[in-house]
Amino acid sequence: MFARLQKDRRRLLGLALLIYILPFILHNPYYLTVLNLSALNILTVCGLTLLIGYAGQISLGHAGFWALGAYGSALLSLHTGWSPWITTLLALLGTIGLAALMGVTILRLRGNYLVMATLAFNLAVYFFLVEAEDLTGGPPGLPGIPPYKLGPLVLASDLAAYFLIWTVLLLILFLTFNLVHSSEGRALKALAASETAAACLGINPHWYKVLAFVLSAAYASLAGSFYAHYLSFISPKTFDIFFSVELVAMSLFGGRGSIWGAVLGAGTLTPLPHLLSFFDEYRDLIYGALLMGVLIFFPQGLMGLLERVLRSKSSGLKS
Amino acid sequence: MGEILKLQTVSKSFGGVKALRGVSFSLEDGEILGLIGPNGAGKTTLINVISGLLKEDQGHILFEGHSLKGLSPWQRAALGLARTFQHIQVFADLTVLENVLCGLHRQRKTSFWAHFLRLPAAVAEEKDFESRAYQALALVGLKEKASWEAETLPYGEQKKVVLARSLVSNPRLLLLDEPAGGLNERETEELGQILLKLKTKGMTLLLVEHDLNLVMNICDRVVVLNQGEVIAMGSPLEIQKNNRVLEAYLGK
Ligand SMILES: Nc1ncnc2c1ncn2[C@@H]1O[C@H](COP(=O)(O)OP(=O)(O)OP(=O)(O)O)[C@@H](O)[C@H]1O
Ligand SMILES: [Mg+2]
């Protein structure tokens, strides 16, 4: 157990080094923007992986939680003048409360009600953002969202946001690895493997499903808040159900049930459309084909593929 | 020290099928009780009712003197009522050690936050659990394979993992649904030895099994179920001589 945690911590250290060196090599702010968006997607997909790969539940509404974090924190800071740090925290707590309420009621039911309920939730949030123009600014969006500040430092530039967002992400990845390599993570995996067998070991299925759901919503809310205060402008279009579907696709593409899979999935699929812009009108086609190809031929996703390659290199030895 | 589990006229039907008809018997503290009967007799149904996966239509179940009515499976497990399954096996995606560690879940004293932040209390508990899990693996003879992916083990060893997982927390009562199913002769022999060891540790066992040799060798008493009814109860010797049992098995 400790060995696995140590291994993931070493990998995380490697990622951190790479992340903190990269800005000194890349000077194009456009790359930084793409990397920042990647980090926010990784954060959200990381939470989704806890829900999908660990607790065995699917949500098609996480763009809705992202919107709660984004609009919640943006509106609070605009109307009250409070620091974005405080409003991020308040939006997070609000999202956690709502997700807990949803989870406790919906996850009691057997079957795929969560998919329907989260879909409906996402639609409701979306239409609210579009319709409640006086509050949210409606379809044109909400401009002028204040950035985070650290003392006299205003974290508004792409570079400042890069260090802020990636540091938060690395910290949360660190905590998430703690979690998945603990009895909590095992209980979630057991639940995904067999709810009945898990329950007969004293694992409360309802509690753990709600926990995973609330955690995943919390991660999405955080990503939303950072998104809003980073770009200073948000509009409802970003938070439609297609974004929710994209997030689930990223989780599956990277490798369901693996936190590194979440990093890989969101870390490759977020920049991919930008890289493919070269292909112009074939972009979406190539993107879709790649996604389908991996999901069909490698059900364990990129992470499964990578592990297979690594394993065959180390002559089939198991660690 | 008296009865650990008491069944009082427990009945259960599936539509028209009466799987259990007024089943009553008790388990004495520290004994191995065999539960045998032909296919479809209702043995698995009875275990499902005791562990809370199915709700009985009628009757009462007392565990250490307390009624289990209204308790869900995880609550019953938390009280020290463990079980294995005839079919459901190891947790995929987890190693052998992690599978066994899942069995200690009911004895956890730390919170979510302790694990998320990896506080000293959580680390200490993990260490303690790990050494206990290794003990359970040693008992079933799988210590060397602790870090294997449980799914990749041969069938017989997967059954041992499941057994270790269900006994690692020292439950008061362990319900075993055909633990020898699919095992070869040597493995069955080993299983018998393990179960006898559990008995000396003070665990009470309910053993559902088709391997009558195993049942007659290690059980203190045997209950025979046929078409949902208890048709005989007694020592292994008495059961072997019982005419109704012979009829039920040989089909008149
Ligand atoms: N979920 C269910 N729905 C409908 N009928 C069921 C269900 N479970 C069991 N039965 C029926 O109840 C009866 C008892 O089944 P049970 O599985 O308890 O038998 P068993 O003694 O465990 O048999 P075996 O030795 O084959 O495992 C059978 O007639 C079976 O078909
Ligand atoms: Mg059965």
mmCIF file of C-alpha atoms and ligand atoms in Angstrom, chain B residues 44 86 177-178, ligand 2:
data_model
loop_
_atom_site.group_PDB
_atom_site.id
_atom_site.type_symbol
_atom_site.label_atom_id
_atom_site.label_comp_id
_atom_site.label_asym_id
_atom_site.label_seq_id
_atom_site.Cartn_x
_atom_site.Cartn_y
_atom_site.Cartn_z
ATOM 1 C CA THR B 44 -28.303 -19.695 -0.274
ATOM 2 C CA GLN B 86 -21.347 -18.962 -3.747
ATOM 3 C CA ASP B 177 -21.722 -20.575 1.023
ATOM 4 C CA GLU B 178 -20.032 -23.570 -0.610
HETATM 5 MG MG MG C 2 -26.813 -22.046 -3.177
#
